[in-house]
Amino acid sequence: MLTILNGSRIAITILTLGVVAGTTAIANAGTWNQNHPRHAEVNARLANQNWRINQERREGEITAGQARALHAQDRFISNEERFMARQNGGHITRAEQRSLNQQENAVSREIGR
């Protein structure tokens, strides 16, 4: 009897978590406009830098540790962009875009060293 009760609790917990996750995803869908032109530019630059980092690693120009550090910097910029967008109704402002571009420029200069 105790096993059935524990199994039911687990099933209810899993269903509850699924409903909460689905509701959260729907709620966040309206606050993230990834197709916004400023998002598109920042994301395109991050994708290009990701390719450049991988290319430099393949060619032996940078070490695996350097590549990891550069990818970490790009992830930080990407997370910062998402945070900024959440604060501004799903988009980033021009000032925020300039700030992100400056950060991307700094990472870009590190890739080519």
mmCIF file of N, CA, C and O in Angstrom, residues 22-113:
data_model
loop_
_atom_site.group_PDB
_atom_site.id
_atom_site.type_symbol
_atom_site.label_atom_id
_atom_site.label_comp_id
_atom_site.label_asym_id
_atom_site.label_seq_id
_atom_site.Cartn_x
_atom_site.Cartn_y
_atom_site.Cartn_z
ATOM 1 N N GLY A 22 5.446 24.190 -18.366
ATOM 2 C CA GLY A 22 4.705 24.606 -19.554
ATOM 3 C C GLY A 22 4.119 25.995 -19.399
ATOM 4 O O GLY A 22 4.163 26.816 -20.312
ATOM 5 N N THR A 23 3.580 26.292 -18.220
ATOM 6 C CA THR A 23 3.021 27.613 -17.954
ATOM 7 C C THR A 23 4.098 28.677 -17.990
ATOM 8 O O THR A 23 3.908 29.758 -18.545
ATOM 9 N N THR A 24 5.251 28.375 -17.427
ATOM 10 C CA THR A 24 6.366 29.317 -17.438
ATOM 11 C C THR A 24 6.835 29.580 -18.854
ATOM 12 O O THR A 24 7.119 30.716 -19.226
ATOM 13 N N ALA A 25 6.917 28.545 -19.671
ATOM 14 C CA ALA A 25 7.349 28.711 -21.060
ATOM 15 C C ALA A 25 6.372 29.596 -21.833
ATOM 16 O O ALA A 25 6.779 30.464 -22.602
ATOM 17 N N ILE A 26 5.077 29.404 -21.594
ATOM 18 C CA ILE A 26 4.072 30.223 -22.273
ATOM 19 C C ILE A 26 4.169 31.663 -21.792
ATOM 20 O O ILE A 26 4.099 32.607 -22.582
ATOM 21 N N ALA A 27 4.355 31.860 -20.499
ATOM 22 C CA ALA A 27 4.450 33.210 -19.952
ATOM 23 C C ALA A 27 5.681 33.935 -20.478
ATOM 24 O O ALA A 27 5.635 35.128 -20.758
ATOM 25 N N ASN A 28 6.781 33.238 -20.623
ATOM 26 C CA ASN A 28 8.011 33.866 -21.106
ATOM 27 C C ASN A 28 8.022 34.067 -22.612
ATOM 28 O O ASN A 28 8.803 34.854 -23.118
ATOM 29 N N ALA A 29 7.165 33.358 -23.334
ATOM 30 C CA ALA A 29 7.169 33.456 -24.791
ATOM 31 C C ALA A 29 6.870 34.877 -25.252
ATOM 32 O O ALA A 29 7.427 35.351 -26.229
ATOM 33 N N GLY A 30 6.015 35.581 -24.535
ATOM 34 C CA GLY A 30 5.666 36.931 -24.924
ATOM 35 C C GLY A 30 6.720 37.956 -24.554
ATOM 36 O O GLY A 30 6.687 39.077 -25.035
ATOM 37 N N THR A 31 7.658 37.614 -23.700
ATOM 38 C CA THR A 31 8.639 38.591 -23.252
ATOM 39 C C THR A 31 9.973 38.468 -23.969
ATOM 40 O O THR A 31 10.879 39.222 -23.695
ATOM 41 N N TRP A 32 10.102 37.554 -24.888
ATOM 42 C CA TRP A 32 11.387 37.347 -25.565
ATOM 43 C C TRP A 32 11.147 37.424 -27.052
ATOM 44 O O TRP A 32 10.548 36.547 -27.645
ATOM 45 N N ASN A 33 11.592 38.492 -27.670
ATOM 46 C CA ASN A 33 11.407 38.692 -29.094
ATOM 47 C C ASN A 33 12.751 38.520 -29.783
ATOM 48 O O ASN A 33 13.433 39.486 -30.079
ATOM 49 N N GLN A 34 13.138 37.287 -30.017
ATOM 50 C CA GLN A 34 14.454 36.991 -30.574
ATOM 51 C C GLN A 34 14.592 37.480 -32.008
ATOM 52 O O GLN A 34 15.690 37.674 -32.494
ATOM 53 N N ASN A 35 13.496 37.722 -32.696
ATOM 54 C CA ASN A 35 13.557 38.177 -34.079
ATOM 55 C C ASN A 35 13.690 39.689 -34.196
ATOM 56 O O ASN A 35 13.729 40.212 -35.301
ATOM 57 N N HIS A 36 13.733 40.379 -33.100
ATOM 58 C CA HIS A 36 13.911 41.827 -33.130
ATOM 59 C C HIS A 36 15.250 42.137 -33.799
ATOM 60 O O HIS A 36 16.231 41.435 -33.580
ATOM 61 N N PRO A 37 15.334 43.178 -34.631
ATOM 62 C CA PRO A 37 16.575 43.466 -35.375
ATOM 63 C C PRO A 37 17.817 43.591 -34.492
ATOM 64 O O PRO A 37 18.884 43.125 -34.872
ATOM 65 N N ARG A 38 17.687 44.207 -33.327
ATOM 66 C CA ARG A 38 18.869 44.336 -32.465
ATOM 67 C C ARG A 38 19.287 42.977 -31.908
ATOM 68 O O ARG A 38 20.467 42.693 -31.778
ATOM 69 N N HIS A 39 18.287 42.136 -31.587
ATOM 70 C CA HIS A 39 18.611 40.768 -31.155
ATOM 71 C C HIS A 39 19.318 40.026 -32.275
ATOM 72 O O HIS A 39 20.303 39.337 -32.053
ATOM 73 N N ALA A 40 18.779 40.166 -33.469
ATOM 74 C CA ALA A 40 19.328 39.443 -34.614
ATOM 75 C C ALA A 40 20.786 39.817 -34.842
ATOM 76 O O ALA A 40 21.625 38.950 -35.106
ATOM 77 N N GLU A 41 21.105 41.111 -34.745
ATOM 78 C CA GLU A 41 22.491 41.532 -34.964
ATOM 79 C C GLU A 41 23.415 40.965 -33.892
ATOM 80 O O GLU A 41 24.472 40.408 -34.205
ATOM 81 N N VAL A 42 23.007 41.093 -32.631
ATOM 82 C CA VAL A 42 23.847 40.594 -31.537
ATOM 83 C C VAL A 42 24.025 39.088 -31.670
ATOM 84 O O VAL A 42 25.136 38.565 -31.553
ATOM 85 N N ASN A 43 22.935 38.371 -31.947
ATOM 86 C CA ASN A 43 23.020 36.912 -32.066
ATOM 87 C C ASN A 43 23.854 36.482 -33.265
ATOM 88 O O ASN A 43 24.584 35.488 -33.192
ATOM 89 N N ALA A 44 23.768 37.226 -34.366
ATOM 90 C CA ALA A 44 24.582 36.894 -35.541
ATOM 91 C C ALA A 44 26.064 37.083 -35.223
ATOM 92 O O ALA A 44 26.903 36.263 -35.625
ATOM 93 N N ARG A 45 26.394 38.141 -34.509
ATOM 94 C CA ARG A 45 27.788 38.372 -34.135
ATOM 95 C C ARG A 45 28.287 37.272 -33.206
ATOM 96 O O ARG A 45 29.418 36.800 -33.339
ATOM 97 N N LEU A 46 27.440 36.860 -32.250
ATOM 98 C CA LEU A 46 27.847 35.790 -31.336
ATOM 99 C C LEU A 46 28.064 34.481 -32.103
ATOM 100 O O LEU A 46 29.021 33.752 -31.827
ATOM 101 N N ALA A 47 27.200 34.196 -33.061
ATOM 102 C CA ALA A 47 27.361 32.974 -33.872
ATOM 103 C C ALA A 47 28.650 33.039 -34.682
ATOM 104 O O ALA A 47 29.380 32.038 -34.789
ATOM 105 N N ASN A 48 28.939 34.196 -35.248
ATOM 106 C CA ASN A 48 30.170 34.363 -36.030
ATOM 107 C C ASN A 48 31.397 34.186 -35.136
ATOM 108 O O ASN A 48 32.369 33.520 -35.530
ATOM 109 N N GLN A 49 31.360 34.766 -33.957
ATOM 110 C CA GLN A 49 32.495 34.617 -33.044
ATOM 111 C C GLN A 49 32.663 33.172 -32.604
ATOM 112 O O GLN A 49 33.782 32.687 -32.473
ATOM 113 N N ASN A 50 31.556 32.477 -32.399
ATOM 114 C CA ASN A 50 31.623 31.064 -32.042
ATOM 115 C C ASN A 50 32.331 30.286 -33.146
ATOM 116 O O ASN A 50 33.218 29.463 -32.878
ATOM 117 N N TRP A 51 31.981 30.572 -34.392
ATOM 118 C CA TRP A 51 32.622 29.902 -35.531
ATOM 119 C C TRP A 51 34.114 30.238 -35.556
ATOM 120 O O TRP A 51 34.946 29.357 -35.766
ATOM 121 N N ARG A 52 34.460 31.508 -35.356
ATOM 122 C CA ARG A 52 35.859 31.922 -35.390
ATOM 123 C C ARG A 52 36.672 31.242 -34.283
ATOM 124 O O ARG A 52 37.812 30.812 -34.512
ATOM 125 N N ILE A 53 36.085 31.149 -33.088
ATOM 126 C CA ILE A 53 36.783 30.483 -31.976
ATOM 127 C C ILE A 53 37.063 29.035 -32.347
ATOM 128 O O ILE A 53 38.181 28.535 -32.184
ATOM 129 N N ASN A 54 36.035 28.349 -32.851
ATOM 130 C CA ASN A 54 36.211 26.944 -33.235
ATOM 131 C C ASN A 54 37.238 26.789 -34.350
ATOM 132 O O ASN A 54 38.046 25.857 -34.338
ATOM 133 N N GLN A 55 37.225 27.708 -35.306
ATOM 134 C CA GLN A 55 38.181 27.662 -36.412
ATOM 135 C C GLN A 55 39.611 27.851 -35.905
ATOM 136 O O GLN A 55 40.522 27.114 -36.302
ATOM 137 N N GLU A 56 39.809 28.835 -35.050
ATOM 138 C CA GLU A 56 41.144 29.082 -34.496
ATOM 139 C C GLU A 56 41.618 27.877 -33.686
ATOM 140 O O GLU A 56 42.789 27.519 -33.731
ATOM 141 N N ARG A 57 40.701 27.233 -32.975
ATOM 142 C CA ARG A 57 41.057 26.035 -32.194
ATOM 143 C C ARG A 57 41.470 24.901 -33.126
ATOM 144 O O ARG A 57 42.458 24.218 -32.896
ATOM 145 N N ARG A 58 40.700 24.698 -34.204
ATOM 146 C CA ARG A 58 41.026 23.629 -35.163
ATOM 147 C C ARG A 58 42.385 23.869 -35.815
ATOM 148 O O ARG A 58 43.124 22.935 -36.089
ATOM 149 N N GLU A 59 42.691 25.122 -36.094
ATOM 150 C CA GLU A 59 43.953 25.453 -36.745
ATOM 151 C C GLU A 59 45.120 25.480 -35.770
ATOM 152 O O GLU A 59 46.266 25.665 -36.192
ATOM 153 N N GLY A 60 44.838 25.316 -34.490
ATOM 154 C CA GLY A 60 45.892 25.293 -33.492
ATOM 155 C C GLY A 60 46.395 26.671 -33.075
ATOM 156 O O GLY A 60 47.425 26.781 -32.430
ATOM 157 N N GLU A 61 45.661 27.711 -33.450
ATOM 158 C CA GLU A 61 46.074 29.070 -33.109
ATOM 159 C C GLU A 61 45.815 29.394 -31.639
ATOM 160 O O GLU A 61 46.470 30.262 -31.067
ATOM 161 N N ILE A 62 44.810 28.731 -31.047
ATOM 162 C CA ILE A 62 44.529 28.908 -29.630
ATOM 163 C C ILE A 62 44.399 27.531 -28.987
ATOM 164 O O ILE A 62 44.117 26.539 -29.664
ATOM 165 N N THR A 63 44.608 27.486 -27.680
ATOM 166 C CA THR A 63 44.513 26.223 -26.952
ATOM 167 C C THR A 63 43.057 25.934 -26.601
ATOM 168 O O THR A 63 42.190 26.810 -26.720
ATOM 169 N N ALA A 64 42.807 24.726 -26.142
ATOM 170 C CA ALA A 64 41.455 24.348 -25.728
ATOM 171 C C ALA A 64 41.003 25.217 -24.561
ATOM 172 O O ALA A 64 39.844 25.638 -24.496
ATOM 173 N N GLY A 65 41.902 25.519 -23.639
ATOM 174 C CA GLY A 65 41.562 26.371 -22.498
ATOM 175 C C GLY A 65 41.197 27.781 -22.928
ATOM 176 O O GLY A 65 40.254 28.377 -22.409
ATOM 177 N N GLN A 66 41.937 28.312 -23.901
ATOM 178 C CA GLN A 66 41.620 29.648 -24.416
ATOM 179 C C GLN A 66 40.257 29.643 -25.109
ATOM 180 O O GLN A 66 39.473 30.577 -24.949
ATOM 181 N N ALA A 67 39.984 28.578 -25.865
ATOM 182 C CA ALA A 67 38.691 28.464 -26.547
ATOM 183 C C ALA A 67 37.564 28.410 -25.526
ATOM 184 O O ALA A 67 36.531 29.075 -25.694
ATOM 185 N N ARG A 68 37.741 27.620 -24.456
ATOM 186 C CA ARG A 68 36.720 27.540 -23.411
ATOM 187 C C ARG A 68 36.470 28.906 -22.784
ATOM 188 O O ARG A 68 35.327 29.305 -22.549
ATOM 189 N N ALA A 69 37.546 29.638 -22.505
ATOM 190 C CA ALA A 69 37.412 30.966 -21.886
ATOM 191 C C ALA A 69 36.678 31.927 -22.819
ATOM 192 O O ALA A 69 35.810 32.693 -22.376
ATOM 193 N N LEU A 70 36.996 31.880 -24.103
ATOM 194 C CA LEU A 70 36.319 32.757 -25.063
ATOM 195 C C LEU A 70 34.842 32.393 -25.202
ATOM 196 O O LEU A 70 33.978 33.270 -25.258
ATOM 197 N N HIS A 71 34.546 31.087 -25.244
ATOM 198 C CA HIS A 71 33.144 30.651 -25.297
ATOM 199 C C HIS A 71 32.403 31.096 -24.043
ATOM 200 O O HIS A 71 31.237 31.505 -24.113
ATOM 201 N N ALA A 72 33.061 31.039 -22.896
ATOM 202 C CA ALA A 72 32.434 31.471 -21.640
ATOM 203 C C ALA A 72 32.109 32.963 -21.693
ATOM 204 O O ALA A 72 31.047 33.391 -21.233
ATOM 205 N N GLN A 73 33.013 33.748 -22.248
ATOM 206 C CA GLN A 73 32.744 35.182 -22.383
ATOM 207 C C GLN A 73 31.551 35.425 -23.299
ATOM 208 O O GLN A 73 30.699 36.277 -23.008
ATOM 209 N N ASP A 74 31.475 34.681 -24.398
ATOM 210 C CA ASP A 74 30.338 34.816 -25.306
ATOM 211 C C ASP A 74 29.029 34.392 -24.632
ATOM 212 O O ASP A 74 27.989 35.016 -24.839
ATOM 213 N N ARG A 75 29.076 33.322 -23.831
ATOM 214 C CA ARG A 75 27.869 32.894 -23.110
ATOM 215 C C ARG A 75 27.424 33.976 -22.133
ATOM 216 O O ARG A 75 26.228 34.235 -21.987
ATOM 217 N N PHE A 76 28.387 34.621 -21.473
ATOM 218 C CA PHE A 76 28.054 35.699 -20.547
ATOM 219 C C PHE A 76 27.340 36.826 -21.293
ATOM 220 O O PHE A 76 26.324 37.346 -20.820
ATOM 221 N N ILE A 77 27.849 37.200 -22.457
ATOM 222 C CA ILE A 77 27.235 38.264 -23.256
ATOM 223 C C ILE A 77 25.823 37.854 -23.672
ATOM 224 O O ILE A 77 24.875 38.643 -23.584
ATOM 225 N N SER A 78 25.660 36.605 -24.101
ATOM 226 C CA SER A 78 24.358 36.104 -24.510
ATOM 227 C C SER A 78 23.365 36.130 -23.345
ATOM 228 O O SER A 78 22.215 36.549 -23.499
ATOM 229 N N ASN A 79 23.815 35.692 -22.178
ATOM 230 C CA ASN A 79 22.944 35.710 -20.997
ATOM 231 C C ASN A 79 22.590 37.136 -20.602
ATOM 232 O O ASN A 79 21.463 37.412 -20.184
ATOM 233 N N GLU A 80 23.546 38.036 -20.725
ATOM 234 C CA GLU A 80 23.294 39.433 -20.408
ATOM 235 C C GLU A 80 22.256 40.017 -21.376
ATOM 236 O O GLU A 80 21.367 40.765 -20.966
ATOM 237 N N GLU A 81 22.355 39.647 -22.642
ATOM 238 C CA GLU A 81 21.374 40.107 -23.629
ATOM 239 C C GLU A 81 19.978 39.636 -23.248
ATOM 240 O O GLU A 81 19.014 40.405 -23.290
ATOM 241 N N ARG A 82 19.848 38.369 -22.886
ATOM 242 C CA ARG A 82 18.540 37.840 -22.493
ATOM 243 C C ARG A 82 17.994 38.567 -21.266
ATOM 244 O O ARG A 82 16.815 38.881 -21.196
ATOM 245 N N PHE A 83 18.878 38.819 -20.299
ATOM 246 C CA PHE A 83 18.458 39.536 -19.095
ATOM 247 C C PHE A 83 17.956 40.930 -19.453
ATOM 248 O O PHE A 83 16.908 41.371 -18.985
ATOM 249 N N MET A 84 18.717 41.637 -20.295
ATOM 250 C CA MET A 84 18.319 42.989 -20.705
ATOM 251 C C MET A 84 16.965 42.957 -21.410
ATOM 252 O O MET A 84 16.114 43.822 -21.176
ATOM 253 N N ALA A 85 16.760 41.971 -22.268
ATOM 254 C CA ALA A 85 15.503 41.869 -23.002
ATOM 255 C C ALA A 85 14.333 41.629 -22.051
ATOM 256 O O ALA A 85 13.259 42.214 -22.217
ATOM 257 N N ARG A 86 14.539 40.804 -21.048
ATOM 258 C CA ARG A 86 13.470 40.546 -20.086
ATOM 259 C C ARG A 86 13.090 41.815 -19.333
ATOM 260 O O ARG A 86 11.938 41.993 -18.945
ATOM 261 N N GLN A 87 14.048 42.703 -19.117
ATOM 262 C CA GLN A 87 13.783 43.938 -18.394
ATOM 263 C C GLN A 87 13.053 44.963 -19.249
ATOM 264 O O GLN A 87 12.470 45.903 -18.729
ATOM 265 N N ASN A 88 13.091 44.818 -20.575
ATOM 266 C CA ASN A 88 12.553 45.817 -21.492
ATOM 267 C C ASN A 88 11.435 45.285 -22.372
ATOM 268 O O ASN A 88 11.328 45.675 -23.534
ATOM 269 N N GLY A 89 10.648 44.390 -21.864
ATOM 270 C CA GLY A 89 9.505 43.914 -22.633
ATOM 271 C C GLY A 89 9.849 43.117 -23.868
ATOM 272 O O GLY A 89 9.121 43.137 -24.849
ATOM 273 N N GLY A 90 10.977 42.424 -23.866
ATOM 274 C CA GLY A 90 11.319 41.525 -24.969
ATOM 275 C C GLY A 90 12.271 42.097 -25.991
ATOM 276 O O GLY A 90 12.524 41.466 -27.003
ATOM 277 N N HIS A 91 12.779 43.295 -25.766
ATOM 278 C CA HIS A 91 13.750 43.846 -26.718
ATOM 279 C C HIS A 91 14.890 44.506 -25.956
ATOM 280 O O HIS A 91 14.796 44.731 -24.756
ATOM 281 N N ILE A 92 15.963 44.793 -26.667
ATOM 282 C CA ILE A 92 17.075 45.514 -26.067
ATOM 283 C C ILE A 92 17.103 46.923 -26.648
ATOM 284 O O ILE A 92 16.734 47.137 -27.805
ATOM 285 N N THR A 93 17.522 47.867 -25.837
ATOM 286 C CA THR A 93 17.579 49.253 -26.294
ATOM 287 C C THR A 93 18.838 49.466 -27.133
ATOM 288 O O THR A 93 19.741 48.632 -27.146
ATOM 289 N N ARG A 94 18.904 50.612 -27.798
ATOM 290 C CA ARG A 94 20.091 50.928 -28.594
ATOM 291 C C ARG A 94 21.324 51.033 -27.701
ATOM 292 O O ARG A 94 22.409 50.586 -28.073
ATOM 293 N N ALA A 95 21.162 51.635 -26.529
ATOM 294 C CA ALA A 95 22.297 51.763 -25.608
ATOM 295 C C ALA A 95 22.782 50.385 -25.161
ATOM 296 O O ALA A 95 23.993 50.141 -25.076
ATOM 297 N N GLU A 96 21.844 49.481 -24.885
ATOM 298 C CA GLU A 96 22.227 48.126 -24.493
ATOM 299 C C GLU A 96 22.901 47.403 -25.651
ATOM 300 O O GLU A 96 23.874 46.675 -25.443
ATOM 301 N N GLN A 97 22.414 47.631 -26.863
ATOM 302 C CA GLN A 97 23.035 47.019 -28.031
ATOM 303 C C GLN A 97 24.474 47.515 -28.181
ATOM 304 O O GLN A 97 25.379 46.728 -28.457
ATOM 305 N N ARG A 98 24.692 48.810 -28.000
ATOM 306 C CA ARG A 98 26.054 49.358 -28.084
ATOM 307 C C ARG A 98 26.953 48.721 -27.033
ATOM 308 O O ARG A 98 28.096 48.361 -27.313
ATOM 309 N N SER A 99 26.431 48.575 -25.820
ATOM 310 C CA SER A 99 27.212 47.960 -24.745
ATOM 311 C C SER A 99 27.577 46.517 -25.092
ATOM 312 O O SER A 99 28.725 46.095 -24.907
ATOM 313 N N LEU A 100 26.596 45.763 -25.591
ATOM 314 C CA LEU A 100 26.857 44.374 -25.977
ATOM 315 C C LEU A 100 27.859 44.309 -27.121
ATOM 316 O O LEU A 100 28.745 43.448 -27.139
ATOM 317 N N ASN A 101 27.733 45.223 -28.092
ATOM 318 C CA ASN A 101 28.676 45.249 -29.212
ATOM 319 C C ASN A 101 30.091 45.545 -28.728
ATOM 320 O O ASN A 101 31.060 44.962 -29.227
ATOM 321 N N GLN A 102 30.243 46.450 -27.765
ATOM 322 C CA GLN A 102 31.569 46.748 -27.226
ATOM 323 C C GLN A 102 32.168 45.504 -26.568
ATOM 324 O O GLN A 102 33.357 45.218 -26.730
ATOM 325 N N GLN A 103 31.336 44.765 -25.832
ATOM 326 C CA GLN A 103 31.819 43.532 -25.204
ATOM 327 C C GLN A 103 32.214 42.512 -26.264
ATOM 328 O O GLN A 103 33.235 41.829 -26.130
ATOM 329 N N GLU A 104 31.402 42.400 -27.313
ATOM 330 C CA GLU A 104 31.718 41.465 -28.399
ATOM 331 C C GLU A 104 32.996 41.879 -29.118
ATOM 332 O O GLU A 104 33.790 41.025 -29.526
ATOM 333 N N ASN A 105 33.208 43.175 -29.287
ATOM 334 C CA ASN A 105 34.438 43.659 -29.910
ATOM 335 C C ASN A 105 35.659 43.249 -29.093
ATOM 336 O O ASN A 105 36.686 42.847 -29.650
ATOM 337 N N ALA A 106 35.549 43.335 -27.776
ATOM 338 C CA ALA A 106 36.666 42.951 -26.915
ATOM 339 C C ALA A 106 36.976 41.463 -27.068
ATOM 340 O O ALA A 106 38.144 41.069 -27.182
ATOM 341 N N VAL A 107 35.941 40.629 -27.104
ATOM 342 C CA VAL A 107 36.151 39.187 -27.285
ATOM 343 C C VAL A 107 36.728 38.934 -28.677
ATOM 344 O O VAL A 107 37.642 38.108 -28.831
ATOM 345 N N SER A 108 36.231 39.643 -29.667
ATOM 346 C CA SER A 108 36.702 39.473 -31.043
ATOM 347 C C SER A 108 38.203 39.750 -31.136
ATOM 348 O O SER A 108 38.934 39.027 -31.812
ATOM 349 N N ARG A 109 38.639 40.811 -30.467
ATOM 350 C CA ARG A 109 40.079 41.119 -30.485
ATOM 351 C C ARG A 109 40.906 40.026 -29.818
ATOM 352 O O ARG A 109 42.011 39.747 -30.231
ATOM 353 N N GLU A 110 40.345 39.381 -28.802
ATOM 354 C CA GLU A 110 41.054 38.289 -28.135
ATOM 355 C C GLU A 110 41.178 37.054 -29.026
ATOM 356 O O GLU A 110 42.134 36.297 -28.915
ATOM 357 N N ILE A 111 40.185 36.829 -29.885
ATOM 358 C CA ILE A 111 40.217 35.655 -30.765
ATOM 359 C C ILE A 111 41.390 35.745 -31.720
ATOM 360 O O ILE A 111 42.081 34.777 -31.967
ATOM 361 N N GLY A 112 41.647 36.906 -32.256
ATOM 362 C CA GLY A 112 42.667 37.064 -33.261
ATOM 363 C C GLY A 112 44.097 37.157 -32.748
ATOM 364 O O GLY A 112 45.028 37.226 -33.515
ATOM 365 N N ARG A 113 44.284 37.165 -31.457
ATOM 366 C CA ARG A 113 45.642 37.311 -30.920
ATOM 367 C C ARG A 113 46.506 36.130 -31.205
ATOM 368 O O ARG A 113 46.301 35.034 -31.175
#
